[in-house]
PDB file of C-alpha atoms in Angstrom:
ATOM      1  CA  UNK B 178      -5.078 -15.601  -6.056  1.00  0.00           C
ATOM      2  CA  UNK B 179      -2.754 -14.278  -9.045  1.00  0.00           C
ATOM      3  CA  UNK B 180       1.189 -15.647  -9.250  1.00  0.00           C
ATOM      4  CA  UNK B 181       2.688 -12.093  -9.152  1.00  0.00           C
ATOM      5  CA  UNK B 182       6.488 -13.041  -9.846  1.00  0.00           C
ATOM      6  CA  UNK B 183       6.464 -15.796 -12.037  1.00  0.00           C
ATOM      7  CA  UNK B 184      10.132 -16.007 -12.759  1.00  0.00           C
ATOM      8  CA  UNK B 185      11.678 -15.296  -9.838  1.00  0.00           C
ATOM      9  CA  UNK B 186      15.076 -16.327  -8.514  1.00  0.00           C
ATOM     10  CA  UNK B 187      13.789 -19.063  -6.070  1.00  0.00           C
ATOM     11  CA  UNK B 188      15.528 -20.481  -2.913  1.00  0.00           C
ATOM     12  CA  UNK B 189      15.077 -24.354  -1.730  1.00  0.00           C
ATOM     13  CA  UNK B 190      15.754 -24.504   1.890  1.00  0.00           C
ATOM     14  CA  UNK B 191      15.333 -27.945   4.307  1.00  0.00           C
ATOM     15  CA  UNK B 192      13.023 -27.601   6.691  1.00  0.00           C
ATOM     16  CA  UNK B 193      14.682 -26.532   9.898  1.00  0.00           C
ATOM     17  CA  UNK B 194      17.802 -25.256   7.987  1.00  0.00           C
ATOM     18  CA  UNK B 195      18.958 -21.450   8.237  1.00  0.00           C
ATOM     19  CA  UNK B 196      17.668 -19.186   4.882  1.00  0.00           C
ATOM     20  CA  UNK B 197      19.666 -16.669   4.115  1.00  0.00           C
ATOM     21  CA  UNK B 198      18.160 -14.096   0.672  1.00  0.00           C
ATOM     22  CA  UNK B 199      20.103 -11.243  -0.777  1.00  0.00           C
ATOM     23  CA  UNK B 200      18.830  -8.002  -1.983  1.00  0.00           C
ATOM     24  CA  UNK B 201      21.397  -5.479  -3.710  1.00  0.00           C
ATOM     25  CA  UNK B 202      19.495  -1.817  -3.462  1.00  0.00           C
ATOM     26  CA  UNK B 203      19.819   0.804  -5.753  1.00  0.00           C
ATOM     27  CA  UNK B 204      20.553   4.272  -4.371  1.00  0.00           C
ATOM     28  CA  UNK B 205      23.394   5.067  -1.701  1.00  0.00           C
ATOM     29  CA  UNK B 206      21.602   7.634  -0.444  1.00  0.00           C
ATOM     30  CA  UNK B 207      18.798   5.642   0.989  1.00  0.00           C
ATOM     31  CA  UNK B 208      19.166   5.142   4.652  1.00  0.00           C
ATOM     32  CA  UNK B 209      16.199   3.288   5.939  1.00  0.00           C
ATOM     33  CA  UNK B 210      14.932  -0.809   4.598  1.00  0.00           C
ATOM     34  CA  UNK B 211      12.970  -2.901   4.828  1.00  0.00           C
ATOM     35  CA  UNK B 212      11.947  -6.652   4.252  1.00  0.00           C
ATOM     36  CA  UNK B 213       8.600  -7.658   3.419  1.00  0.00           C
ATOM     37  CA  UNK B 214       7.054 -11.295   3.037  1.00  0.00           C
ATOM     38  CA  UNK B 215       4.054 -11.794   0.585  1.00  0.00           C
ATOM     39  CA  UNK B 216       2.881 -15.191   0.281  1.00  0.00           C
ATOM     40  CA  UNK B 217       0.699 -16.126  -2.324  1.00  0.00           C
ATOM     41  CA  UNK B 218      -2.569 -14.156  -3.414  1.00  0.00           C
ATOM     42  CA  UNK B 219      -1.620 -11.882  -0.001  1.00  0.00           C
ATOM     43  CA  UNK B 220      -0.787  -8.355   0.402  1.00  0.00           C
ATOM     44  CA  UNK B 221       3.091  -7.986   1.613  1.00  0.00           C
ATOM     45  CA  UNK B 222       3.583  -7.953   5.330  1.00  0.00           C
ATOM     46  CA  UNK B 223       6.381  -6.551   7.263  1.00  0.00           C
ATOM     47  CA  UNK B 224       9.236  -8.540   8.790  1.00  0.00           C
ATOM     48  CA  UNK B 225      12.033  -6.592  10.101  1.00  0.00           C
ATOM     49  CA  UNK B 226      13.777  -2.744   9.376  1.00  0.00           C
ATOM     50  CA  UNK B 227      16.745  -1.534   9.526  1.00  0.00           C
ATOM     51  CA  UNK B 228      18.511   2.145   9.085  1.00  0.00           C
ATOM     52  CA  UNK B 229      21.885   2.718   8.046  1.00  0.00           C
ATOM     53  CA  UNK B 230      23.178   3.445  11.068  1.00  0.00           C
ATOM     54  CA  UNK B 231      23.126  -0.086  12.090  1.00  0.00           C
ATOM     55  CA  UNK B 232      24.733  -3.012  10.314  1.00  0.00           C
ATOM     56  CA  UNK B 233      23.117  -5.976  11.588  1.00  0.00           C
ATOM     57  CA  UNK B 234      19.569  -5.814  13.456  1.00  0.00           C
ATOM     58  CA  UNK B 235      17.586  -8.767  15.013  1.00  0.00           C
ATOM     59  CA  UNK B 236      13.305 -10.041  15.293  1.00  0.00           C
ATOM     60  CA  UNK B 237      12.375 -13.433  16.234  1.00  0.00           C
ATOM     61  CA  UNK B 238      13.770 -16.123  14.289  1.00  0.00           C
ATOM     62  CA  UNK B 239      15.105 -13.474  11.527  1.00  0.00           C
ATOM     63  CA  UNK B 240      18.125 -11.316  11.361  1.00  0.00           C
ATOM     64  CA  UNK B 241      18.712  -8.318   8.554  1.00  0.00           C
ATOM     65  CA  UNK B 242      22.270  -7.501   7.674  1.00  0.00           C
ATOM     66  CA  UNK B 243      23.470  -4.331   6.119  1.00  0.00           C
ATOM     67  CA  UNK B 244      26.521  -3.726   3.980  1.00  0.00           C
ATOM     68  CA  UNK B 245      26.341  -0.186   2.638  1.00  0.00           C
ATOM     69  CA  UNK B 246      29.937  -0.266   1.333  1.00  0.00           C
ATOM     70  CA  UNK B 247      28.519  -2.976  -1.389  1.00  0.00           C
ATOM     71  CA  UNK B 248      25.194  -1.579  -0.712  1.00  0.00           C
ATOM     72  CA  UNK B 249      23.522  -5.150   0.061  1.00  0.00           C
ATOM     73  CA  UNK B 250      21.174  -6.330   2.461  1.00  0.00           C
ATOM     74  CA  UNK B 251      20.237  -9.748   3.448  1.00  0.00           C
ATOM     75  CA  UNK B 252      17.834 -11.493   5.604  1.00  0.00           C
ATOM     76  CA  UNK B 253      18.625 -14.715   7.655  1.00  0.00           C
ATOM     77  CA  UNK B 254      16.340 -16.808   8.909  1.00  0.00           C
ATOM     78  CA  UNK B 255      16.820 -19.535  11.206  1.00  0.00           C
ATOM     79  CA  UNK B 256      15.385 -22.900  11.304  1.00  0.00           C
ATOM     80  CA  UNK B 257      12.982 -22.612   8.180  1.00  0.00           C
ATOM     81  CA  UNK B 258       9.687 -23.735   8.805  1.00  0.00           C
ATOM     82  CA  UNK B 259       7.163 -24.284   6.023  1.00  0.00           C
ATOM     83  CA  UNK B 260       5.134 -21.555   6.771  1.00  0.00           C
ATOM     84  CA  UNK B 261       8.282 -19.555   5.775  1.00  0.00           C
ATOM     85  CA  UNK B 262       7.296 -20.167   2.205  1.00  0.00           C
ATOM     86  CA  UNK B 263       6.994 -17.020   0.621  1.00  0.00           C
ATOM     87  CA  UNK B 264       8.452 -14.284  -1.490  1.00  0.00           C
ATOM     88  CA  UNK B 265      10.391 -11.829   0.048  1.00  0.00           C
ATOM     89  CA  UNK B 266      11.654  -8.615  -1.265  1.00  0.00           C
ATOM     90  CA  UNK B 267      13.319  -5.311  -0.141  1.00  0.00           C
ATOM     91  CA  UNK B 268      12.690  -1.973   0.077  1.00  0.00           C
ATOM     92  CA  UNK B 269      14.730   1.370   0.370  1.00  0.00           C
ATOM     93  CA  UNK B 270      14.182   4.850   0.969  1.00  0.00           C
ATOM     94  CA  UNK B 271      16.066   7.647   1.799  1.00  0.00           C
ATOM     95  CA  UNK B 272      15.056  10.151   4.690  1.00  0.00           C
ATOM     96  CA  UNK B 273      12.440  13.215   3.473  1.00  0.00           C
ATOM     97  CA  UNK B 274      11.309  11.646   0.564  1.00  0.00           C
ATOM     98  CA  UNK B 275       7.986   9.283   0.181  1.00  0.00           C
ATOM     99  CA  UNK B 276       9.592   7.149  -2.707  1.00  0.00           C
ATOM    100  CA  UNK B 277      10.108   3.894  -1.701  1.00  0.00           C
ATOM    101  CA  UNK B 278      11.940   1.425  -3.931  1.00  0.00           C
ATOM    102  CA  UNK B 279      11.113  -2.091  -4.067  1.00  0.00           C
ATOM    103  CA  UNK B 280      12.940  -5.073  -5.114  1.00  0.00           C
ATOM    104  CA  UNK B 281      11.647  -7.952  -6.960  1.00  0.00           C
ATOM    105  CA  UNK B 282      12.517 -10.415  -4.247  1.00  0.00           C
ATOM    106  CA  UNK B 283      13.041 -14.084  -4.279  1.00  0.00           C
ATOM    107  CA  UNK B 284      10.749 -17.017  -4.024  1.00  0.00           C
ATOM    108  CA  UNK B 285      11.733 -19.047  -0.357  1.00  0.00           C
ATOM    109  CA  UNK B 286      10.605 -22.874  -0.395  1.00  0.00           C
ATOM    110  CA  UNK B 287      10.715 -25.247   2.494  1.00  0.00           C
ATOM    111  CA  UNK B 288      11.423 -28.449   1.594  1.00  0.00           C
ATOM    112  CA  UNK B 289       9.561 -31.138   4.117  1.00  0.00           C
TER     113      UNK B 289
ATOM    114  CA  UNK C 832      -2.442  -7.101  10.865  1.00  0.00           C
ATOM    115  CA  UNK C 833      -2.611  -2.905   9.554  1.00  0.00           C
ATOM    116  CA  UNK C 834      -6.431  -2.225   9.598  1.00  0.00           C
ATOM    117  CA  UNK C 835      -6.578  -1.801   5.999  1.00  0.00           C
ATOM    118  CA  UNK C 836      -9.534  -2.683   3.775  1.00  0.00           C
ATOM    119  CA  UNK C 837      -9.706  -2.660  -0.066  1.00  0.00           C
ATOM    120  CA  UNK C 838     -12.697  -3.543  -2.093  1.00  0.00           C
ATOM    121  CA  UNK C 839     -13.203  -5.336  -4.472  1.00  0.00           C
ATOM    122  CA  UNK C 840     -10.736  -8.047  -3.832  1.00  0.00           C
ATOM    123  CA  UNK C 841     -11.435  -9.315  -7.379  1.00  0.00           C
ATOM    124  CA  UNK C 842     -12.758  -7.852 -10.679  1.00  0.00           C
ATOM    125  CA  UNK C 843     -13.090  -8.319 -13.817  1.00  0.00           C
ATOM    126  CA  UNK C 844     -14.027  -5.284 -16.269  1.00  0.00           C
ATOM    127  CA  UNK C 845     -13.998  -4.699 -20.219  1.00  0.00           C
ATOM    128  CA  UNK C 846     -12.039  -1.917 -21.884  1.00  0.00           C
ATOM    129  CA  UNK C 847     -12.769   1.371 -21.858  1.00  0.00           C
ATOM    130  CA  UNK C 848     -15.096   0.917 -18.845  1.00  0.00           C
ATOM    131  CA  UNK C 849     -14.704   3.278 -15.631  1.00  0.00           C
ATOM    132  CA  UNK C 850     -13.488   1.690 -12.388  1.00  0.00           C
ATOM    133  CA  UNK C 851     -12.879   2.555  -8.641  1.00  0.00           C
ATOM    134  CA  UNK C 852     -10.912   0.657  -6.414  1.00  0.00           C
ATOM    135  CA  UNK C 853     -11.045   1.951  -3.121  1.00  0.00           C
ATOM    136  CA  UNK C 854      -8.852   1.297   0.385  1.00  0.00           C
ATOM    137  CA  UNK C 855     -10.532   2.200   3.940  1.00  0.00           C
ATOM    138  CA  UNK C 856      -7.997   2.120   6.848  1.00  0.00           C
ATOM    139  CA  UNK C 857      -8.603   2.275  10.574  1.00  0.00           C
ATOM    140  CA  UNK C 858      -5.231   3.491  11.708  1.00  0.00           C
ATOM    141  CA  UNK C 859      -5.729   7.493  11.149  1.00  0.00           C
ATOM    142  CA  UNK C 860      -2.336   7.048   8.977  1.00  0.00           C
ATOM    143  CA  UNK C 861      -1.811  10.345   7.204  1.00  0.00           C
ATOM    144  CA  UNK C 862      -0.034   9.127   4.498  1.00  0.00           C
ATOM    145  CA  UNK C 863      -1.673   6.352   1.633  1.00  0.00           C
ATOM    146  CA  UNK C 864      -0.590   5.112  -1.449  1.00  0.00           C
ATOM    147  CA  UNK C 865      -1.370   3.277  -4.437  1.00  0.00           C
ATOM    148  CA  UNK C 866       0.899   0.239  -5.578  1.00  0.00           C
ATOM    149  CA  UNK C 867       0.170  -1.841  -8.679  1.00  0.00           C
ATOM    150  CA  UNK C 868       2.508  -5.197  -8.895  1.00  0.00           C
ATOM    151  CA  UNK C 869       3.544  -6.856 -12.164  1.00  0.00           C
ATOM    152  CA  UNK C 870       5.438  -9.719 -13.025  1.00  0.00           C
ATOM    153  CA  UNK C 871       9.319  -8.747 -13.317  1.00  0.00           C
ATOM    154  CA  UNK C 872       8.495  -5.513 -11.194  1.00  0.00           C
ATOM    155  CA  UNK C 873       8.774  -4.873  -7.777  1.00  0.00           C
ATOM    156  CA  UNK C 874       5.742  -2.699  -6.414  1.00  0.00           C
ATOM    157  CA  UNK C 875       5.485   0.631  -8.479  1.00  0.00           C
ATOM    158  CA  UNK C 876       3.414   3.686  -7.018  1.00  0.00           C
ATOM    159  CA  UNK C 877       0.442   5.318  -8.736  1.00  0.00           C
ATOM    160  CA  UNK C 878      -0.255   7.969  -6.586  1.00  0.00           C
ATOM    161  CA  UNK C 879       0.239   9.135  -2.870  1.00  0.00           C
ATOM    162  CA  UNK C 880      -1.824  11.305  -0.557  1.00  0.00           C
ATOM    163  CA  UNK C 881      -0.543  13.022   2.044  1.00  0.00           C
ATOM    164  CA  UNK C 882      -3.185  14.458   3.796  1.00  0.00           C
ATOM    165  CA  UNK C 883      -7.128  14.686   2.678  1.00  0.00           C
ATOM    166  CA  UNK C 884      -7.572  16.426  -0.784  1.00  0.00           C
ATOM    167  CA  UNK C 885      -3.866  16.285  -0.701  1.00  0.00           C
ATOM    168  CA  UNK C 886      -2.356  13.679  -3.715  1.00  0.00           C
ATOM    169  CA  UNK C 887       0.412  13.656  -5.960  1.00  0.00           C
ATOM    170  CA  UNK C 888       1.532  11.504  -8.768  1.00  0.00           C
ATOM    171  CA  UNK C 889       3.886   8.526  -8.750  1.00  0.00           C
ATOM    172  CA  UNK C 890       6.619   6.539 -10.901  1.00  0.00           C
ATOM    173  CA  UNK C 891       2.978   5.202 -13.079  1.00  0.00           C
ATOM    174  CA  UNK C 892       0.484   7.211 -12.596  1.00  0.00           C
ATOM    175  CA  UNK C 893      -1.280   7.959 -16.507  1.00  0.00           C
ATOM    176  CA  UNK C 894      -4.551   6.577 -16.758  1.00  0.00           C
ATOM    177  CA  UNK C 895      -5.566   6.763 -13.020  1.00  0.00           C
ATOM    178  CA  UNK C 896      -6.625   9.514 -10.822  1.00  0.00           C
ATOM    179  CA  UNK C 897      -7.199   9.461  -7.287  1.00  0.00           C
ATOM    180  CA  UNK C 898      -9.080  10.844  -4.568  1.00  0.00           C
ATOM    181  CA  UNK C 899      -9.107  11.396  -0.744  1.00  0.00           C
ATOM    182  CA  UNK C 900     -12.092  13.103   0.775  1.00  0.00           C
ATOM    183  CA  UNK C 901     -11.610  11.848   4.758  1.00  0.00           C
ATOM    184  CA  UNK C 902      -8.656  10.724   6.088  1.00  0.00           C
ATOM    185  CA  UNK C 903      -9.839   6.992   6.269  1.00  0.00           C
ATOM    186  CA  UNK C 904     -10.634   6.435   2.396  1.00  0.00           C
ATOM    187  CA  UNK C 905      -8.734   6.674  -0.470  1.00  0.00           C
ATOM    188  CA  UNK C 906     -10.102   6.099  -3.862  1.00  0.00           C
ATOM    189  CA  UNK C 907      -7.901   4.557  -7.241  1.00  0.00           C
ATOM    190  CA  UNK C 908     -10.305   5.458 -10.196  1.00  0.00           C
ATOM    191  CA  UNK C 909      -9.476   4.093 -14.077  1.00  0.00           C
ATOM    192  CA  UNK C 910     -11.338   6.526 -16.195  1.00  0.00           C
ATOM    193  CA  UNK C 911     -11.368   4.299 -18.937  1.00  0.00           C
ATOM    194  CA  UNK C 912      -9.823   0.670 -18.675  1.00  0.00           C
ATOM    195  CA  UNK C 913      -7.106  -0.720 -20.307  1.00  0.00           C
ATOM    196  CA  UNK C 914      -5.380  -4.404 -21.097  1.00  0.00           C
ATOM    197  CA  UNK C 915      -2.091  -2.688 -19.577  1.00  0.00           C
ATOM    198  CA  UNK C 916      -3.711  -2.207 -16.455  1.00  0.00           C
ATOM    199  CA  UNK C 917      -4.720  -5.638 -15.226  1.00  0.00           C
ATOM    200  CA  UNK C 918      -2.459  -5.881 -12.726  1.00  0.00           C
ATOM    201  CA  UNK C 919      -2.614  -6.279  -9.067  1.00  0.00           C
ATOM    202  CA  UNK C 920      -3.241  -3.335  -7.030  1.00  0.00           C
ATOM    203  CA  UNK C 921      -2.450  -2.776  -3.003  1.00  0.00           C
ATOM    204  CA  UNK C 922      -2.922   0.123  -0.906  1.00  0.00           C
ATOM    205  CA  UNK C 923      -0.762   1.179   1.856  1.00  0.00           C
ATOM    206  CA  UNK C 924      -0.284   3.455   4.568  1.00  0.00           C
ATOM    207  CA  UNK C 925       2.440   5.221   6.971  1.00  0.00           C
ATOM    208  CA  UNK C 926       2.191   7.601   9.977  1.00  0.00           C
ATOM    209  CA  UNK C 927       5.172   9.507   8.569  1.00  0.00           C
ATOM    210  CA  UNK C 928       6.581  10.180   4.972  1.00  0.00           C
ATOM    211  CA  UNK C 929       9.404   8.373   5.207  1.00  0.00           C
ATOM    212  CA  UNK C 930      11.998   6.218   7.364  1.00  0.00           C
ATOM    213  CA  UNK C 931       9.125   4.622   8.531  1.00  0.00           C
ATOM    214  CA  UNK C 932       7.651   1.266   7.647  1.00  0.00           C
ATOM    215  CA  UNK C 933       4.564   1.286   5.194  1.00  0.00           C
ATOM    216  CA  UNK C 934       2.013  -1.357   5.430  1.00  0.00           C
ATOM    217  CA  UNK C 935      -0.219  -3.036   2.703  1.00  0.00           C
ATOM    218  CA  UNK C 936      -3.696  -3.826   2.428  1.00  0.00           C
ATOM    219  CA  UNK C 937      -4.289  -7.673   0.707  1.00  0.00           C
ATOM    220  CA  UNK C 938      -4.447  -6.499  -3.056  1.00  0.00           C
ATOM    221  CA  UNK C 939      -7.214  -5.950  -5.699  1.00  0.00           C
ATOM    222  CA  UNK C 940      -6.571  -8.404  -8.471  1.00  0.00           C
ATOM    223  CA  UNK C 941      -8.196  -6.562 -11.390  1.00  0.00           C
ATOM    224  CA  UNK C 942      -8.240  -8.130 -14.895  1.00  0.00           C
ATOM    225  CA  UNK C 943      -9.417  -5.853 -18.000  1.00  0.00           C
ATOM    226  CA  UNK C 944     -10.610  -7.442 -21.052  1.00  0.00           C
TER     227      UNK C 944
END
């Protein structure tokens, strides 16, 4: 499949290491994100959500981590596996409204 | 996985020819969208139904139309093809219109030339 994201900001992580990858979002009104993974030539599939009345939610083996007073969010996850490779990326929205804005993201690679 | 379908995974197409992408989803989702994806962008909508025969326009949405005559189908249509439009293209779905996650189908990689 096609290489959407050729010049992404990429991350080099050991295998079995923690990853953690920063997304700053846009609009301080939005109160409800998001992390998607989309590996290559795949559609992007959910991870883990948060809204903005939390700071800090947890999945297995990943952990999202809101700062609205910097408006950033990050997601950590812990001990890296290959099949972590991917690019992740963000999204916001705010409540009532069906835009949904999406990040870039960054390019995760497990190193063996 | 989101039971979402969208055919043709690939295509390739010459300017100025028509061309329908379309996106079939088993959840009974009321709400579906059109994404395309482009290098340097993150996902940009094209248009967004919320309900059947019920669409509006999004962020990029001149040169396509869309339609949605059931609730399980929704239809991308390029009158008239265009180099700017070979892009990737995914569909997606949500139960609500917003605060709630939306899910992708795996992309139609569509090249004009």
């Amino acid at each position: 499949g096609e290489n959407v994201g050729l010049h992404l900001p990429t991350l080099s992580v050991q295998e079995g290491d923690n990853s953690i990858i920063n997304c700053a979002y846009s609009n301080s009104a939005s109160d409800y994100f998001i992390w998607y993974k989309q590996e290559s030539g795949k559609g992007p599939q959910f991870i883990i959500d948060i809204r903005s009345n939390m700071d800090k939610r947890q999945g297995q083996r990943v952990t999202v981590l809101l700062n609205k007073t910097v408006k950033h969010l990050s997601l950590q996850i812990a001990a890296t596996q290959p099949g972590d490779s991917a690019v992740y990326f963000c999204a916001e929205n705010t409540s009532g409204t069906y835009k949904y804005i999406f990040g870039t993201g960054t390019r995760l690679k497990v190193l063996a | 996985d989101a039971g979402i379908t969208q055919s043709p995974r690939h295509k390739v197409t010459e300017t100025g020819t028509p061309v329908t992408l379309r996106c079939h989803q088993t959840e009974n989702h009321r709400y579906m969208y059109w994404y395309r994806q482009d290098p340097g962008h993150g996902l940009r909508l094209i248009h967004y139904s919320y309900g059947v025969k019920d669409t509006d326009k999004g962020e990029v949405s001149d040169g396509y139309s869309v339609s949605r005559s059931k609730t399980e189908d929704f239809l991308l249509t390029l009158e008239s093809a265009t180099s700017s439009q070979t892009s990737v293209y995914f569909c997606a779905i949500s139960e609500v219109v917003s605060g709630n996650t939306i899910y992708f189908g795996e992309g139609s990689w569509l090249t004009v030339v």
